[in-house]
Short mmCIF file of C-alpha atoms in Angstrom, two decimals:
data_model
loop_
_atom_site.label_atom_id
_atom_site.label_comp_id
_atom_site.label_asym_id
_atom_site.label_seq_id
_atom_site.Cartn_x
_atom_site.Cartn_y
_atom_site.Cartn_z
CA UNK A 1 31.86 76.57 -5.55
CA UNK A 2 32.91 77.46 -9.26
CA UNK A 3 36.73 75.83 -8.62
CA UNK A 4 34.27 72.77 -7.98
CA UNK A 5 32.52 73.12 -10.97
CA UNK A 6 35.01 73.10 -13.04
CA UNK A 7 36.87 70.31 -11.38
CA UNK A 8 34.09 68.12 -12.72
CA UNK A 9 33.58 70.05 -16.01
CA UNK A 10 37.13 69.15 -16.86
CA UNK A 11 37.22 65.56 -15.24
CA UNK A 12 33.87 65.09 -17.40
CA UNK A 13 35.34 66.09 -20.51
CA UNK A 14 38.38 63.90 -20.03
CA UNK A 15 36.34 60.92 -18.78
CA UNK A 16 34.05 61.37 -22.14
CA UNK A 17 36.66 61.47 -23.99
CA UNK A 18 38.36 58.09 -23.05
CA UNK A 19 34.84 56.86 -23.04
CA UNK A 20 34.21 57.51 -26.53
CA UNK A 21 37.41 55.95 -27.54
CA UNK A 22 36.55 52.50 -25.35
CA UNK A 23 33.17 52.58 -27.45
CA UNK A 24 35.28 53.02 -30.51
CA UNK A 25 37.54 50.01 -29.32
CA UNK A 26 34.58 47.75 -28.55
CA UNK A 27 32.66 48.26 -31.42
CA UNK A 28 35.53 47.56 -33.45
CA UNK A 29 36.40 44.49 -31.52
CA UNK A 30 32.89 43.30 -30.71
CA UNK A 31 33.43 39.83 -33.03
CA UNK A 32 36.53 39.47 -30.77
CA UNK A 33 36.98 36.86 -27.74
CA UNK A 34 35.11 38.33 -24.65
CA UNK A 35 38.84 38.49 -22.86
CA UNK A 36 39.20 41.38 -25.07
CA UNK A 37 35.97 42.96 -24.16
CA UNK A 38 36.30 43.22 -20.70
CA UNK A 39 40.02 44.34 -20.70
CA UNK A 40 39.06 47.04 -22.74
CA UNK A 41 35.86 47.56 -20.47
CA UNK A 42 38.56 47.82 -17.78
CA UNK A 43 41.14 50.08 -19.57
CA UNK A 44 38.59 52.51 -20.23
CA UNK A 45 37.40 52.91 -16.70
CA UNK A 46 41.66 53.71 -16.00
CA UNK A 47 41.36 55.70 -18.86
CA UNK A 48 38.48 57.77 -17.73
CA UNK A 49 40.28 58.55 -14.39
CA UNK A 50 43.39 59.36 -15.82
CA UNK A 51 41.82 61.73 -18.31
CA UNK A 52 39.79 63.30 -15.93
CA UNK A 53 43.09 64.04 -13.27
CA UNK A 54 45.34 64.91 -16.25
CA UNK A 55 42.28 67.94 -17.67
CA UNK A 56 42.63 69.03 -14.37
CA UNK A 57 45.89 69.37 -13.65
CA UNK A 58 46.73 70.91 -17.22
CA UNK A 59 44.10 73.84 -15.86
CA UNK A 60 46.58 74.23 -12.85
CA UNK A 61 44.19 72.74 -9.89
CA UNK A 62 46.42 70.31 -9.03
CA UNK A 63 50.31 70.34 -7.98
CA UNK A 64 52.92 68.33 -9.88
CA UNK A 65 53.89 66.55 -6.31
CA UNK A 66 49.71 65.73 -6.58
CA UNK A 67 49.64 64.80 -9.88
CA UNK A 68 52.84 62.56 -9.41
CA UNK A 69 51.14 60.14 -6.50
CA UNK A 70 47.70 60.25 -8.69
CA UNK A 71 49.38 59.07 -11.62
CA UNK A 72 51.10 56.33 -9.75
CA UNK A 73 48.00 55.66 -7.75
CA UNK A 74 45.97 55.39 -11.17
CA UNK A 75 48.64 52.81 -12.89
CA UNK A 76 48.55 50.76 -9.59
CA UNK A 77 44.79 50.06 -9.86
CA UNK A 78 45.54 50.28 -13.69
CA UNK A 79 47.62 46.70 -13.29
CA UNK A 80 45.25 45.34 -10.74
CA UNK A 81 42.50 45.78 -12.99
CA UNK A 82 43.78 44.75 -16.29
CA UNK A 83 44.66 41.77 -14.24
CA UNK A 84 41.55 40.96 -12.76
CA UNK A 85 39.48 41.56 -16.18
CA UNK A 86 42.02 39.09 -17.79
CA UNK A 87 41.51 36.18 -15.27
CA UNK A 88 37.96 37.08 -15.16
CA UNK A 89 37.97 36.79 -18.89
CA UNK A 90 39.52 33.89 -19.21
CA UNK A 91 37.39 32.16 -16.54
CA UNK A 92 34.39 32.91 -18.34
CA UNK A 93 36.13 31.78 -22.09
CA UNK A 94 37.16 28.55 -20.17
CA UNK A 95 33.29 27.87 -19.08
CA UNK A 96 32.03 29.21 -22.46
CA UNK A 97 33.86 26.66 -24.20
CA UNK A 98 33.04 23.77 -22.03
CA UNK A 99 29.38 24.99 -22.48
CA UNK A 100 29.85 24.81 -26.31
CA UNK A 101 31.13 21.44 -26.11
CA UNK A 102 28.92 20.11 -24.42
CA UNK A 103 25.78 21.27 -26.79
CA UNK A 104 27.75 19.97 -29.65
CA UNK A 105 26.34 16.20 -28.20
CA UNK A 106 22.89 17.42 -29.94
CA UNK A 107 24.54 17.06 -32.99
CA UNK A 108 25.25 13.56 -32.32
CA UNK A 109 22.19 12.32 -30.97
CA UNK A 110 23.05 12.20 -27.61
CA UNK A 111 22.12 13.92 -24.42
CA UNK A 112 23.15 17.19 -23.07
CA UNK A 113 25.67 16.92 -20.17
CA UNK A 114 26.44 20.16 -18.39
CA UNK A 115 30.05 20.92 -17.35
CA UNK A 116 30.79 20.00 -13.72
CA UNK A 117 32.78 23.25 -13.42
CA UNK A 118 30.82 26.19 -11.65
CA UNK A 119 29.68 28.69 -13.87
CA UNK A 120 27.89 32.32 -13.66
CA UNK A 121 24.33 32.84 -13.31
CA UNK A 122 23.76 33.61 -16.60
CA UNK A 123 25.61 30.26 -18.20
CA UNK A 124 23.88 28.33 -15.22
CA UNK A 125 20.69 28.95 -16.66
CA UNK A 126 21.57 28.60 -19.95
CA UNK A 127 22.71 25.32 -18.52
CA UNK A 128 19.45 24.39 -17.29
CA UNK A 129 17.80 25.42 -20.55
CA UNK A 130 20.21 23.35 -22.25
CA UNK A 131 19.09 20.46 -20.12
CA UNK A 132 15.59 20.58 -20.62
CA UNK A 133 15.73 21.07 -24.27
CA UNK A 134 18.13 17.95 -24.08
CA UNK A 135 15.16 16.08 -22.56
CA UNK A 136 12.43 16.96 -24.84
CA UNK A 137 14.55 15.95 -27.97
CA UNK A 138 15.70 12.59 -26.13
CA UNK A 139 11.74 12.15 -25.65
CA UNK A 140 11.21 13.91 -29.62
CA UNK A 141 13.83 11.27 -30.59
CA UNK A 142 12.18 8.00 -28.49
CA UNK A 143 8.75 8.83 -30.14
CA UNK A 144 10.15 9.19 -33.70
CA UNK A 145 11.79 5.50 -33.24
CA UNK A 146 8.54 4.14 -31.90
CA UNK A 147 6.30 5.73 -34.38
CA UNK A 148 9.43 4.55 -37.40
CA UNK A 149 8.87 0.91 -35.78
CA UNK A 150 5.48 1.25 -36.17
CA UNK A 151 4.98 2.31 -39.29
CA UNK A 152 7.08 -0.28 -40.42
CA UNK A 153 5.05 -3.37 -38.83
CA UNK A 154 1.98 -1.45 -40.11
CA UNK A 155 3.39 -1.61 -43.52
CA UNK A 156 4.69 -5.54 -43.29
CA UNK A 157 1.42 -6.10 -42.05
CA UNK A 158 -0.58 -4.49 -44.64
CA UNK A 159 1.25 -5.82 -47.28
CA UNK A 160 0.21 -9.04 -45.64
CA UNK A 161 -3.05 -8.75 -45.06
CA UNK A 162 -3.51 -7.26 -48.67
CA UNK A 163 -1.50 -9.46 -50.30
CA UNK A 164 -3.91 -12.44 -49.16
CA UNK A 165 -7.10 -11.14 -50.49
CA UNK A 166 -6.24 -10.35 -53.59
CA UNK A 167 -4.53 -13.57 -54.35
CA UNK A 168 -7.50 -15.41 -53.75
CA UNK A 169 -9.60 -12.42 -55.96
CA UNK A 170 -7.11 -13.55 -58.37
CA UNK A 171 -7.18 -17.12 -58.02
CA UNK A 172 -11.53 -16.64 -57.92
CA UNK A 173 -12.17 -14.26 -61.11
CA UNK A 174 -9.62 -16.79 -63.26
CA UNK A 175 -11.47 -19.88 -62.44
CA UNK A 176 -14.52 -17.90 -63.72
CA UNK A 177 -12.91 -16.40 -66.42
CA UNK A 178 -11.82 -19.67 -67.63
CA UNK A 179 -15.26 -21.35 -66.33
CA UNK A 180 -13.50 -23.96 -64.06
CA UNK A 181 -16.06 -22.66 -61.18
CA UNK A 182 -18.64 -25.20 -60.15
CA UNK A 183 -20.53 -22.57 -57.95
CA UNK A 184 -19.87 -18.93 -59.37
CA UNK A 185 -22.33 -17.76 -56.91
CA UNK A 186 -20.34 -18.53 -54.39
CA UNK A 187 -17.38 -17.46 -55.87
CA UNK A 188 -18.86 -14.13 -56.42
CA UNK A 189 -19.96 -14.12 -52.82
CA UNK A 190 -16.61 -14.86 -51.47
CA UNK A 191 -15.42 -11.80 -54.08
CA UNK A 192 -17.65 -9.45 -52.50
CA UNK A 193 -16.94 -10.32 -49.44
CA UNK A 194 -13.33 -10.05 -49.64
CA UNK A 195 -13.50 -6.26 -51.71
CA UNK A 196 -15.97 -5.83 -48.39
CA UNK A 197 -12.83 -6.83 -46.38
CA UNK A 198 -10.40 -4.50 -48.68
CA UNK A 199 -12.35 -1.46 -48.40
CA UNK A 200 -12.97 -1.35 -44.71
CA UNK A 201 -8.77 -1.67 -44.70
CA UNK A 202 -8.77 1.39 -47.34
CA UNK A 203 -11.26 2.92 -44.95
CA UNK A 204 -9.23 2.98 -41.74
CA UNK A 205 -5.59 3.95 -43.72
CA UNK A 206 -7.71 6.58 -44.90
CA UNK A 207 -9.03 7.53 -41.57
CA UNK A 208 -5.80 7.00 -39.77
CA UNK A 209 -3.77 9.50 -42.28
CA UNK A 210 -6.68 12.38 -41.58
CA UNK A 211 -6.09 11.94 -38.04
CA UNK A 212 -2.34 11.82 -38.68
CA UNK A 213 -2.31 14.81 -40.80
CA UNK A 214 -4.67 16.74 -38.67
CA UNK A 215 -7.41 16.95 -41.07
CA UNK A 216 -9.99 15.07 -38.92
CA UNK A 217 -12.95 17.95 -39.31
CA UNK A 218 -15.24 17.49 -36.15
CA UNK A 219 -19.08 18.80 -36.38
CA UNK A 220 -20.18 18.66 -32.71
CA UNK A 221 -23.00 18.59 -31.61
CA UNK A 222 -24.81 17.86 -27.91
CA UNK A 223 -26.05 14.35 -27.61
CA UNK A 224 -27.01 12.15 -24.95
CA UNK A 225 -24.64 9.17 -24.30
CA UNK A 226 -27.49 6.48 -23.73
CA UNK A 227 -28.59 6.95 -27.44
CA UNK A 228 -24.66 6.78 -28.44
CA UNK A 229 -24.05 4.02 -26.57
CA UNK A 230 -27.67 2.41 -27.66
CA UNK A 231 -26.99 2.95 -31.55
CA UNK A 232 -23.24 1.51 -31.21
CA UNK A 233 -24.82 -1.76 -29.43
CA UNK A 234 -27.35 -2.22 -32.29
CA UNK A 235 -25.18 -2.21 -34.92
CA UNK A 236 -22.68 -4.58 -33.08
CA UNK A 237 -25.70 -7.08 -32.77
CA UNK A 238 -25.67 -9.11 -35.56
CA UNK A 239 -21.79 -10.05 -34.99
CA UNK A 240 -22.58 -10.84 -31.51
CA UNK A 241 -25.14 -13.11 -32.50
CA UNK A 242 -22.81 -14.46 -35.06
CA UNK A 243 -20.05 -15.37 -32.26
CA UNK A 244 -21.84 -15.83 -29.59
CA UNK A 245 -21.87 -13.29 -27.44
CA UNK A 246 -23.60 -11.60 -24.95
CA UNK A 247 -24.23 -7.49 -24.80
CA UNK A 248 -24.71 -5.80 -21.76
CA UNK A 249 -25.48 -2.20 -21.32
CA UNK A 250 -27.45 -1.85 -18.34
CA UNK A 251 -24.72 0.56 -16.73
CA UNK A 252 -25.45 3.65 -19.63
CA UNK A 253 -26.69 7.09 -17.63
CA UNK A 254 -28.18 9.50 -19.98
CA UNK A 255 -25.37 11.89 -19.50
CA UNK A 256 -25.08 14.51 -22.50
CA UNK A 257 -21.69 14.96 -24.27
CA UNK A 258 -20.54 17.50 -26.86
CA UNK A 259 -19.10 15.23 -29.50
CA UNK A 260 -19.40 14.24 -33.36
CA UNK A 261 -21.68 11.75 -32.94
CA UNK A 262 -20.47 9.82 -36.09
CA UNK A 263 -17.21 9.90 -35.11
CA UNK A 264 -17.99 8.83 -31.22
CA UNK A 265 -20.07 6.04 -33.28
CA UNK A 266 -16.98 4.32 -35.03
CA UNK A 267 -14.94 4.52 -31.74
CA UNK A 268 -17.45 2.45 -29.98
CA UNK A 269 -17.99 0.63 -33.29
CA UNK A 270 -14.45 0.01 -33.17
CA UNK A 271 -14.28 -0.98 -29.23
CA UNK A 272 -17.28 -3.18 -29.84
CA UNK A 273 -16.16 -5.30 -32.83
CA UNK A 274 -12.99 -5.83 -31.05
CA UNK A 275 -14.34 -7.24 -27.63
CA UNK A 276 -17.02 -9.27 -29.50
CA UNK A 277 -14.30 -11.19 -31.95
CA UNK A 278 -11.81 -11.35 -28.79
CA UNK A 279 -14.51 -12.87 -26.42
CA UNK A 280 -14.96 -16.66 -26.92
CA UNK A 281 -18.80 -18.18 -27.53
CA UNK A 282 -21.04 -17.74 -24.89
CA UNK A 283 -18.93 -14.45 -22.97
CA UNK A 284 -19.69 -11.34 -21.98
CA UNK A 285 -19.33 -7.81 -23.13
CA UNK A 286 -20.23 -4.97 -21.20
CA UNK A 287 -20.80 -1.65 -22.34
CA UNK A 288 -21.20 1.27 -19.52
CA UNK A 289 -21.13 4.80 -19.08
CA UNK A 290 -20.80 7.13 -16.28
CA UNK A 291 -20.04 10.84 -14.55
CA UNK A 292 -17.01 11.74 -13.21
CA UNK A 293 -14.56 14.30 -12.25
CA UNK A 294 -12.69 14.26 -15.36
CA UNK A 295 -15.58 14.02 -17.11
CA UNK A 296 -18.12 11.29 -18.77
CA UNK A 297 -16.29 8.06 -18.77
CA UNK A 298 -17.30 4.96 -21.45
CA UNK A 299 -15.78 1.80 -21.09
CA UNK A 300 -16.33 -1.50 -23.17
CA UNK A 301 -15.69 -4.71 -21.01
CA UNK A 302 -14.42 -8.05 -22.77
CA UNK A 303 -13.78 -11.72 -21.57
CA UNK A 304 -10.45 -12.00 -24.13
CA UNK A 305 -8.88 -13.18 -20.55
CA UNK A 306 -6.27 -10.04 -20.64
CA UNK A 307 -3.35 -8.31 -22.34
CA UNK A 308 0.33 -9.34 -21.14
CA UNK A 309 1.72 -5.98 -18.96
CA UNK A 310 4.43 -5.35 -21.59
CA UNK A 311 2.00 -4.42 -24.16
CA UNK A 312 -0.58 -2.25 -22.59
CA UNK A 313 1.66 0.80 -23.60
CA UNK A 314 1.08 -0.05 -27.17
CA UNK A 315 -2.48 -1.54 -27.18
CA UNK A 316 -2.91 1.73 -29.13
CA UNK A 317 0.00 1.86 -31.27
CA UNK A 318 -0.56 2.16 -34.78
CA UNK A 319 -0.35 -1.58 -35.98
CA UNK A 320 -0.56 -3.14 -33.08
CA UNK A 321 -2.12 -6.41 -32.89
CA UNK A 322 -0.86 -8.40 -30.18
CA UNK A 323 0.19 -12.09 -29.88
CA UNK A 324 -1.36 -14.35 -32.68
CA UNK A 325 -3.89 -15.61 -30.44
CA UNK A 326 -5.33 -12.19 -30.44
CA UNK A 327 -5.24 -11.33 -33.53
CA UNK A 328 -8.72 -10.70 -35.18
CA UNK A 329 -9.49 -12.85 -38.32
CA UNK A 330 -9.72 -9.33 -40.32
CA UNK A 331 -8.24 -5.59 -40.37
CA UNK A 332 -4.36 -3.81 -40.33
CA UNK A 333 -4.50 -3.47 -36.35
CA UNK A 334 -5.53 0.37 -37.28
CA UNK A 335 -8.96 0.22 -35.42
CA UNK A 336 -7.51 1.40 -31.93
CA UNK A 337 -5.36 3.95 -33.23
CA UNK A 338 -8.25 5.48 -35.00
CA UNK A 339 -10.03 5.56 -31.64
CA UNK A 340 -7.22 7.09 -29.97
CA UNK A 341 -6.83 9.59 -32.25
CA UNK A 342 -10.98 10.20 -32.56
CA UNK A 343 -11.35 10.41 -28.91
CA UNK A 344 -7.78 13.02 -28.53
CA UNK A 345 -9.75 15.51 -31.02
CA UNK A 346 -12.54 15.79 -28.94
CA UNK A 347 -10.18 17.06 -26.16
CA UNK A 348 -10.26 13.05 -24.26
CA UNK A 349 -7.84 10.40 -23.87
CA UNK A 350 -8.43 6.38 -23.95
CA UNK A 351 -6.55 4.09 -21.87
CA UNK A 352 -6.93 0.37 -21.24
CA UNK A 353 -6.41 -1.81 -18.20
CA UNK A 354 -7.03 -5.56 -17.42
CA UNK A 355 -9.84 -7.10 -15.37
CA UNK A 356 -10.56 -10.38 -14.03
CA UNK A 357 -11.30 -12.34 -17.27
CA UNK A 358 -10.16 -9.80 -19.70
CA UNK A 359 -9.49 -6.02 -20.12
CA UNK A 360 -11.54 -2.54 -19.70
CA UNK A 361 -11.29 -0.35 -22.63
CA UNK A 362 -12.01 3.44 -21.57
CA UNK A 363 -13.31 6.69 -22.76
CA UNK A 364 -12.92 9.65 -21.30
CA UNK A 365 -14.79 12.49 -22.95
CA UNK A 366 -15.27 16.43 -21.98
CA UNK A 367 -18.93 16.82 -20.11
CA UNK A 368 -21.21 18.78 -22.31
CA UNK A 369 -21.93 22.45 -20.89
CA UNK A 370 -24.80 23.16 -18.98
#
């Protein structure tokens, strides 16, 4: 029992010993190519055994016949596995570097295509991470060109609709300046009601950048969406009158919601104004409100006889206005971005769809708590 314990006393101490030196040689060599690493990894473990037989044999346990075929036996498996840790090595540099070439298409703007050679389990799912980060930015990258287009229609388009206000502002305040204005009341009726027009515009590019910038500050509060829905119809009134149209809201339950309630207002303020100037004389527009299982759905109903299939994706774009035809006689084409935005902060989404004679704006809002 003690010739066995000192067997592996001395075959310890020689194994440590070639250990300590591999940890010397990696540490040294750990910027090096991982070929390196793992023939090192491998000469150590040859190392180990042949320290280990060689302590032992110096302290007489073995014969020098033994220690001959040991040694021989030990550089045998010495060549196989130098040889083994080299091809391994240079398997897994080969499918490193087609890894790395691969990610180098971020760079470019492209997408990530993995390498069609087999790789470990390790580089496979760094593969697959690879691949889904690929996606997101190709999605990151496809919503940064949409919102870049649309900030640059918004801005042709404001600079449009600006520009034609305050040329006739101009054109108004010089005739009375230089008292060629037959009726300066109704010049200075048309002036108000064109700095009327200019500051609602202001208004929504202000709104629009708080929502943008993530500064919208909510006060919630619980509040039944009949009364909502009732305020938002009575201010929309008068410019039904004016146009001719009809409100409806016979379909309103008295369903409580958590919401701002001024914000909530201009979104249906917002829907409203929109259906009424994109219904002709004499339609309808149909406000209603309802349970269910997402939540507490609103939807405003217009007769504007529909919006082509190509643009529902973008009804709420920021800017977007559809055809001419559509277009409202005032505003940026901000209105339904503010409402998508509004509605998002209070935890809902909006969506649109079209209906026989026109389209179905919707709501969809968080139930209040019981």
């Amino acid at each position: 029992m003690q010739d066995i314990l000192l067997i592996a006393l001395f075959a310890f101490l020689g194994a440590a010993a070639a250990g300590l030196l591999g940890a010397l040689a990696l540490r040294l060599l750990r910027h090096r190519s991982l070929v390196v690493s793992l023939t090192v990894v491998a000469a150590v473990a040859i190392l180990a055994m042949l320290a280990g037989t060689l302590s032992v044999a110096w302290e007489m346990f073995l014969s020098p016949h033994d220690l001959t075929v040991v040694t021989i036996v030990v550089a045998m498996a010495a060549v196989v596995s130098l040889a083994t840790a080299l091809v391994l090595g240079r398997w897994v540099v080969a499918r490193s570097k087609a890894l790395t070439l691969a990610a180098r298409t971020f760079g470019d703007g492209g997408s990530f295509a993995a390498p069609p050679e087999p790789v470990s389990a390790e580089l496979a799912e760094l593969t697959r991470e690879l691949e889904a980060t690929s996606a997101k930015l190709a999605e990151s990258r496809e919503r940064e060109r949409a919102l870049e287009s649309s900030r640059r229609e918004l801005v042709a388009w404001i600079s449009h609709d600006l520009r034609t206000p305050l040329a006739g502002l101009r054109a108004m305040s010089e005739a009375l300046e230089d008292g060629m204005a037959a009726e300066p009341d109704r010049y200075l009726r048309q002036i108000r009601t064109e700095v009327e027009c200019l500051n609602s515009m202001v208004g929504d590019l202000f709104e629009l950048s708080r929502i943008h910038a993530g500064a919208l500050a909510l006060s919630p509060s619980r509040i039944s969406v009949y009364d909502l829905v009732g305020d938002a119809l009575a201010g929309a009134d008068p410019l039904a009158r004016e146009h001719g149209v009809r409100l409806v809201g016979d379909g309103v339950e008295a369903v409580p919601v958590e919401v701002d309630s001024k914000e909530m207002s201009r979104v249906l303020g917002n829907l409203l104004i929109n259906a009424i100037r994109r219904t002709p004389a004499d339609g309808t527009v149909a406000v209603a409100a309802q349970r269910s299982p997402d939540g507490v759905v609103l939807s405003v109903t217009d007769g504007c006889g529909g919006i082509p299939e190509e643009d529902l994706s973008r009804v709420f774009d920021t800017g977007w206005r559809g055809s001419h035809a559509r277009t409202p006689p005032a505003g940026a084409g901000l209105g339904l971005a503010i409402v998508r935005g509004i509605v998002e902060a209070h935890q809902g989404w909006a969506a649109v769809r079209n209906v026989d004679g026109g389209c179905c704006f919707e709501v969809t809002l968080p139930a209040a708590g019981s």
